[in-house]
Coordinates of C-alpha atoms in Angstrom, one line a residue:
X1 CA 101.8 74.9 133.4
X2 CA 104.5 73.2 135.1
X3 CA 105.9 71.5 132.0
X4 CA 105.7 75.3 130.5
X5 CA 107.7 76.4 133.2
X6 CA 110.4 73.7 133.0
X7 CA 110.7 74.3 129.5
X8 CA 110.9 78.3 129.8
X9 CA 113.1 78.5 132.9
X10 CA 116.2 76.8 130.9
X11 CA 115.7 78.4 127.7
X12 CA 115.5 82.0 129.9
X13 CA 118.5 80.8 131.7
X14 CA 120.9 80.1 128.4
X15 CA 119.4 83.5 126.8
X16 CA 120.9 85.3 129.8
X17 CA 124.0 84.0 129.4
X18 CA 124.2 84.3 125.9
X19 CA 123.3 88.3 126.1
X20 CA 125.9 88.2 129.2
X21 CA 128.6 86.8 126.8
X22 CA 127.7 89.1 124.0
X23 CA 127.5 92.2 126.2
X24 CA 130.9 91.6 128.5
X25 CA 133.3 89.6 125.8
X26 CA 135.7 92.0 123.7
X27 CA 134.7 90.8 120.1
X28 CA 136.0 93.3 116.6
X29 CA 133.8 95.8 117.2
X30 CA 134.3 96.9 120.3
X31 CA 137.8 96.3 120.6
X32 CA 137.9 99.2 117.1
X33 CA 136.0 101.5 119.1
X34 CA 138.0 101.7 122.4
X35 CA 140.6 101.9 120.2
X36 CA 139.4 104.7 118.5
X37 CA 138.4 106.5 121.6
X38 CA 141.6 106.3 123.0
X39 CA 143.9 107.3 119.8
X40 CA 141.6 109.9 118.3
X41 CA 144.0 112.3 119.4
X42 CA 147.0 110.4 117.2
X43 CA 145.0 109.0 114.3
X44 CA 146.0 110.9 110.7
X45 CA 144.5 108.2 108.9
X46 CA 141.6 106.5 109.0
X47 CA 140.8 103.2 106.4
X48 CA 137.3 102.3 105.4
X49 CA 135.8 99.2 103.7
X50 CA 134.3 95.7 104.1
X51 CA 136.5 92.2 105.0
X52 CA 139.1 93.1 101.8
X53 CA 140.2 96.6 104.0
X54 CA 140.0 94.5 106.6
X55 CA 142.4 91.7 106.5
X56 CA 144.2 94.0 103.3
X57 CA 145.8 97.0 104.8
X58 CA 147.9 96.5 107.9
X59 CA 148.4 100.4 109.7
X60 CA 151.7 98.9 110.4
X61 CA 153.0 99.3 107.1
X62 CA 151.9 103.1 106.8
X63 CA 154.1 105.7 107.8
X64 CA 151.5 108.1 109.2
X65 CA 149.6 107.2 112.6
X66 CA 147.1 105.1 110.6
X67 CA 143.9 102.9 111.8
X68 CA 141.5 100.6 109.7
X69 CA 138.4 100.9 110.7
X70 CA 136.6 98.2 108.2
X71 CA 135.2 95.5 109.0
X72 CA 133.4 92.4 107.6
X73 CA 131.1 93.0 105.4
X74 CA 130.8 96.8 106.7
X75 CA 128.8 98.5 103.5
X76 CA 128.9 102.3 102.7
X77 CA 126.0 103.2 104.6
X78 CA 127.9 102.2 107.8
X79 CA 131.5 104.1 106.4
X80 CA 129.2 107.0 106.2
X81 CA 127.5 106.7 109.7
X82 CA 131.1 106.2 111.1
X83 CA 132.7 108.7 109.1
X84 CA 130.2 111.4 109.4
X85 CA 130.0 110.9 113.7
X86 CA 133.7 110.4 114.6
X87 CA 135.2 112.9 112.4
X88 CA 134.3 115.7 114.9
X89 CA 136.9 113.8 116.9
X90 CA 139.8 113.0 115.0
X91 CA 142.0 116.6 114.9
X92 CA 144.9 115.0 113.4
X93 CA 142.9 113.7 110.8
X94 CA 145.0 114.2 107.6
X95 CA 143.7 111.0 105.2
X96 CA 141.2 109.1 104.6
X97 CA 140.9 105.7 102.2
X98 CA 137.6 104.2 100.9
X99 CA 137.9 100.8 99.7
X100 CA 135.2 99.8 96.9
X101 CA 134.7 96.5 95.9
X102 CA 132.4 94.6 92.9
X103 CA 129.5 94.0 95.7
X104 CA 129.4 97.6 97.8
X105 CA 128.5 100.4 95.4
X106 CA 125.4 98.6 93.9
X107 CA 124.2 97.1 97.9
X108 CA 120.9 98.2 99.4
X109 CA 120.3 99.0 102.6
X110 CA 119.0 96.1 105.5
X111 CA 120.4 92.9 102.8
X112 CA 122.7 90.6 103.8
X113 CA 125.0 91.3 106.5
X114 CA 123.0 94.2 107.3
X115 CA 120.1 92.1 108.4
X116 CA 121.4 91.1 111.9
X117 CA 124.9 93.3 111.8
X118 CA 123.4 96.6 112.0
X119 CA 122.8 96.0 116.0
X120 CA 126.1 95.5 116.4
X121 CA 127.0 99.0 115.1
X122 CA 124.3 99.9 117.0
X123 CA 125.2 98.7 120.9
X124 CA 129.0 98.6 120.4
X125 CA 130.2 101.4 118.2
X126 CA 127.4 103.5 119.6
X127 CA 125.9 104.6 116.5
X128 CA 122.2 106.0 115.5
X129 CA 121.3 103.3 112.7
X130 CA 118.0 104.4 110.7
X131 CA 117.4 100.5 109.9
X132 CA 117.1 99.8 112.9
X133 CA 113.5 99.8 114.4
X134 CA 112.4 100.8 117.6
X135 CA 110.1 97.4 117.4
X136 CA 112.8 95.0 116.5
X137 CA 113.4 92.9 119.7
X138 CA 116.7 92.4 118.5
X139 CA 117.3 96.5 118.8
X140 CA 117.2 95.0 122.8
X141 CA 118.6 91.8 123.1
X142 CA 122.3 91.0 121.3
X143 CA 121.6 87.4 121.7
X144 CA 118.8 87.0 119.3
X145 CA 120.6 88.6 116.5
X146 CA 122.3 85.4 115.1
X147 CA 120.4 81.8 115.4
X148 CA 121.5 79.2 118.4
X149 CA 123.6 77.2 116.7
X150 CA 126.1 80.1 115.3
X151 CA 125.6 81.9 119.5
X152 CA 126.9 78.6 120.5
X153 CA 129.9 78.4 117.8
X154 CA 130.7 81.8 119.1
X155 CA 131.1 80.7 122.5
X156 CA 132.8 77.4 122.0
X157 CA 135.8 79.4 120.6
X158 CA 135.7 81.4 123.3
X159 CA 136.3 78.8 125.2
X160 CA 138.6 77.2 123.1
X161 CA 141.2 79.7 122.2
X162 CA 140.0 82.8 124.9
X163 CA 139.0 85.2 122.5
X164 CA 137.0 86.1 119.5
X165 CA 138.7 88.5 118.3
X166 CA 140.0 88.8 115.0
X167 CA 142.1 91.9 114.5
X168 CA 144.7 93.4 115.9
X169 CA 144.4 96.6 118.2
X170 CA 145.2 98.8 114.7
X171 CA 141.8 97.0 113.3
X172 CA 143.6 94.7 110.8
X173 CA 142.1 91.4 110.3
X174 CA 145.1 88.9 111.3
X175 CA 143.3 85.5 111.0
X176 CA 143.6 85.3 107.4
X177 CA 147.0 83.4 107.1
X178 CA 149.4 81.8 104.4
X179 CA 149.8 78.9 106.2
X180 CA 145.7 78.3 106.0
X181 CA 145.3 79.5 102.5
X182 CA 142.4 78.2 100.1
X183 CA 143.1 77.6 96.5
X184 CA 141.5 79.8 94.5
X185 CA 140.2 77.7 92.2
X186 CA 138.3 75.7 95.1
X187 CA 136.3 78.8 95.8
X188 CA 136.2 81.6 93.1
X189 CA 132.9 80.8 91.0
X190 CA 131.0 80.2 94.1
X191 CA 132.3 83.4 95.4
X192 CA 131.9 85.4 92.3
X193 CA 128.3 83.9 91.8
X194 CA 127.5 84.3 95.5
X195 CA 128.4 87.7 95.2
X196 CA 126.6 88.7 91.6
X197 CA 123.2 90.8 92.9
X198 CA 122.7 91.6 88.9
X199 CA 122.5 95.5 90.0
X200 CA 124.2 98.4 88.4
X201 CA 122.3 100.8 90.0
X202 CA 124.9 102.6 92.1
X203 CA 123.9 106.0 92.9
X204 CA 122.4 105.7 96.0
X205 CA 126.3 104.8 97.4
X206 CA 127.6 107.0 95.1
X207 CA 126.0 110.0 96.3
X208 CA 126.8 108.5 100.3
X209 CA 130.7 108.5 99.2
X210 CA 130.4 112.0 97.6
X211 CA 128.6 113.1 101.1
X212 CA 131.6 111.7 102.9
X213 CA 133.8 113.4 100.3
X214 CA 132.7 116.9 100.8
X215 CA 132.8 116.1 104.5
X216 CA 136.8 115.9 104.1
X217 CA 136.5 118.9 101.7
X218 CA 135.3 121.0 104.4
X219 CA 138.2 120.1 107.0
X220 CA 140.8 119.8 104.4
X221 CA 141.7 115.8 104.4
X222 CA 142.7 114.1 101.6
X223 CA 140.5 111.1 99.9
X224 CA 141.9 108.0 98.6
X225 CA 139.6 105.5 97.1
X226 CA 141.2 101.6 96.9
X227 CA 139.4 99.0 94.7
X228 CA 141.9 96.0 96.4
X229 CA 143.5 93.1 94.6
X230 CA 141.6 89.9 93.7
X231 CA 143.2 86.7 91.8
X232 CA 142.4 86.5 88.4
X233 CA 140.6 83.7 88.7
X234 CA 137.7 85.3 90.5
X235 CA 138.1 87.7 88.5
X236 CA 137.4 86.2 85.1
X237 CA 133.8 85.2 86.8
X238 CA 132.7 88.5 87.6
X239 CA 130.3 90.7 85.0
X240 CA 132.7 92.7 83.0
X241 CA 130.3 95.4 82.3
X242 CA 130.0 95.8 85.8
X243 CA 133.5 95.9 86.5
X244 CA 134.2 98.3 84.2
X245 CA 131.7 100.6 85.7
X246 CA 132.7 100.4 88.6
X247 CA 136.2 101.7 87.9
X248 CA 134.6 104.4 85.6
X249 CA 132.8 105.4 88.5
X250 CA 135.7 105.6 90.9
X251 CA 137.6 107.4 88.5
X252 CA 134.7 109.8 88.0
X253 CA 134.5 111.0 91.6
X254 CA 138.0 111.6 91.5
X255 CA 137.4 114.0 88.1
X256 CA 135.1 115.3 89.7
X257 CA 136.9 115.8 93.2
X258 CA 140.4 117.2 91.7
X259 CA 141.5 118.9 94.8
X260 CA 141.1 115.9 97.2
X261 CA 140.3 112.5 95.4
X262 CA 142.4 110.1 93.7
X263 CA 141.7 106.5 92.9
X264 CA 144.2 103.9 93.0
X265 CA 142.6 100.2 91.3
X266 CA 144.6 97.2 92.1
X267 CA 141.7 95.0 91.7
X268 CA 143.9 93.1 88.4
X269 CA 147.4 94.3 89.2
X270 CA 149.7 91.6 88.1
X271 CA 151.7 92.3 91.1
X272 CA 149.7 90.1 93.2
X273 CA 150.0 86.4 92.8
X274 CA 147.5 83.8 94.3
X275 CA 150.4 83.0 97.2
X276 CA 149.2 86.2 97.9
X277 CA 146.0 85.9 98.6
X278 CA 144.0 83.6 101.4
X279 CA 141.4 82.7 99.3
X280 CA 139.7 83.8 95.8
X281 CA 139.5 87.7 97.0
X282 CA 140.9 87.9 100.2
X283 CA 144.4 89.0 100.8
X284 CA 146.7 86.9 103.3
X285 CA 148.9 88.6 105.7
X286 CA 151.5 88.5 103.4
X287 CA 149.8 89.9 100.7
X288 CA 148.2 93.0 103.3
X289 CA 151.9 93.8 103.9
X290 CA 152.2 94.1 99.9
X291 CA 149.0 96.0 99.4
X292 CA 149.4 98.4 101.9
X293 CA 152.8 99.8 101.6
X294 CA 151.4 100.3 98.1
X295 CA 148.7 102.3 99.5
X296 CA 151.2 103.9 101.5
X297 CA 153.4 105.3 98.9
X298 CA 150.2 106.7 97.2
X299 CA 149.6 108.2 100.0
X300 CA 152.9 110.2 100.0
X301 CA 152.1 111.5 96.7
X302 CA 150.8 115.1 96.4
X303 CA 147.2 115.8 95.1

C-alpha cells in the first residue's frame, strides 16, 4: 500500500499541474474567443477553415473589420458549430469566407484531430460538441487529452519562450515564417500521402456548408468560399479526380447559391511561388499577405 501511495501521490501531483497549466495559460483558442467576445460588436467578417486559413489570411490585409477564426486542423463540423452559435452575436456581420481544402469536405466526424481536439472546443470556446461523451474522462480533465510526453513539450515552451500562443489577437497564425521555411520538395509526398483518406464521399460536409449557407441567407451576409494556394509540387501528388471534384463541388454551391456564394480557387494559381509558401501547403507570412489582399479584392466585388 505504501509503495501504491508513493507512486500515486506524484503522479496526482503532476496531473494537477498539468490541468492547472492547461486551464490558466492563454493558448489559440482561448485567446480567439476573448477576442471574439470583445469585438463582436466590430467584426464584418469572419474567416473559417483549418491551419491553411490559419496561417493564410492575415485580417490586417482586409479592408473591412475582419477576424480569422480557423484554426489547426479545425474541420467543417466545428465551422458549423462556431458559425451556427456566434452568429446571433455578430450585428455587423457583413461576410463570411469558408476555406476548403483536398482533406475537409470528404473528413468524418471524431478522426484525426478530432480525436483529442474536440475538448478543446469544448472547455475553451464554450461549445456543445455532440462527439463528445458524457463518459469520456477527458470531457473532465484537459490534461489527459494529449499523452505525457507532448503535455510536457507544451510546458517546456512555456517556459522557454512565455507563451504558447501562435496567432496574433486577429487569429492569424504568425509562426509560420520565411526565414524557417521547409523545401517543398523535402515534405510534399509525405504530406500529400499523409493526407490521401481515398474518400470522395462528400455530402455529409456538403450539406453542413449549405446549412451554414442558408444561415447567412437568412441575415443577408455574403459567402465566400477559398480553396488556398499550394506549391505545385504537392500538388502533382494529390488524386486528380479528387481534386477536380472538389472544385466542381465548390463551384456547384455557388450555382446553386447565386445570390450569396461565390468561389474563388487559388489552390494552382501561378501567382504563388514556393518562396511563398512555408512548407509544401502552407503559406508563409509573406505569402498570407499575398493571399489575403487577394481575398480582399474579391471581397469588394459585388454578388
Amino acid at each position: 500500500m505504501f509503495r501504491l501511495v508513493l507512486f500515486a501521490v506524484p503522479m496526482l501531483l503532476l496531473w494537477s499541474c498539468l490541468e492547472a497549466f492547461y486551464r490558466i495559460v492563454p493558448n489559440n483558442y482561448t485567446q480567439k474567443q476573448d477576442y471574439l467576445q470583445t469585438h463582436s460588436n466590430q467584426i464584418e467578417t469572419l474567416l473559417f477553415g483549418d491551419s491553411h486559413c490559419f496561417y493564410g489570411l492575415n485580417p490586417d490585409y482586409f479592408d473591412s473589420k475582419t477576424f480569422n477564426y480557423s484554426n489547426v486542423s479545425q474541420t467543417i463540423y466545428f465551422d458549423q458549430l462556431l458559425l451556427e452559435k456566434y452568429l446571433p452575436q455578430l450585428p455587423k456581420l457583413k461576410q463570411v469566407v469558408f476555406c476548403i481544402e483536398y482533406t475537409n469536405l470528404s473528413q468524418q466526424d471524431n478522426t484525426q484531430d478530432d480525436v483529442w481536439r474536440k475538448y478543446y472546443y469544448q472547455y475553451y470556446m464554450n461549445l456543445n460538441v455532440p462527439i463528445v461523451s458524457n463518459w469520456s474522462p477527458k470531457k473532465y480533465s484537459l490534461a489527459l487529452t494529449q499523452p505525457l510526453d507532448r503535455n510536457l513539450n507544451l510546458v517546456v515552451k512555456y517556459y522557454k519562450i512565455g507563451t504558447i500562443l501562435d496567432c496574433n489577437p486577429n487569429g492569424w497564425g504568425n509562426n509560420y515564417l520565411k526565414k524557417d521555411r521547409i523545401e517543398p520538395q523535402l515534405v510534399s509526398k509525405q504530406r500529400a500521402q499523409a493526407q490521401e483518406d481515398g474518400s470522395t464521399d462528400f455530402s455529409l460536409n456538403l450539406s453542413r456548408l449549405q446549412q451554414c449557407i442558408d444561415a447567412c441567407k437568412a441575415r443577408n451576409i455574403k459567402v465566400l468560399i477559398v480553396s488556398m494556394p499550394q506549391t505545385q509540387l504537392y500538388t502533382s501528388y494529390l488524386n486528380p479526380k479528387k481534386l477536380k471534384a472538389i472544385y466542381k463541388s465548390c463551384r456547384q454551391l455557388a450555382i446553386l447559391n447565386p445570390n450569396n456564394v461565390r468561389y474563388l480557387n487559388l489552390f494552382e494559381d501561378r501567382r504563388f511561388e514556393d518562396q511563398d509558401f512555408y512548407d509544401s501547403d502552407h503559406l508563409n507570412e509573406v505569402g498570407a499577405a499575398k493571399c489575403s489582399r487577394v481575398v480582399n479584392v474579391a471581397l469588394q466585388k459585388s454578388w
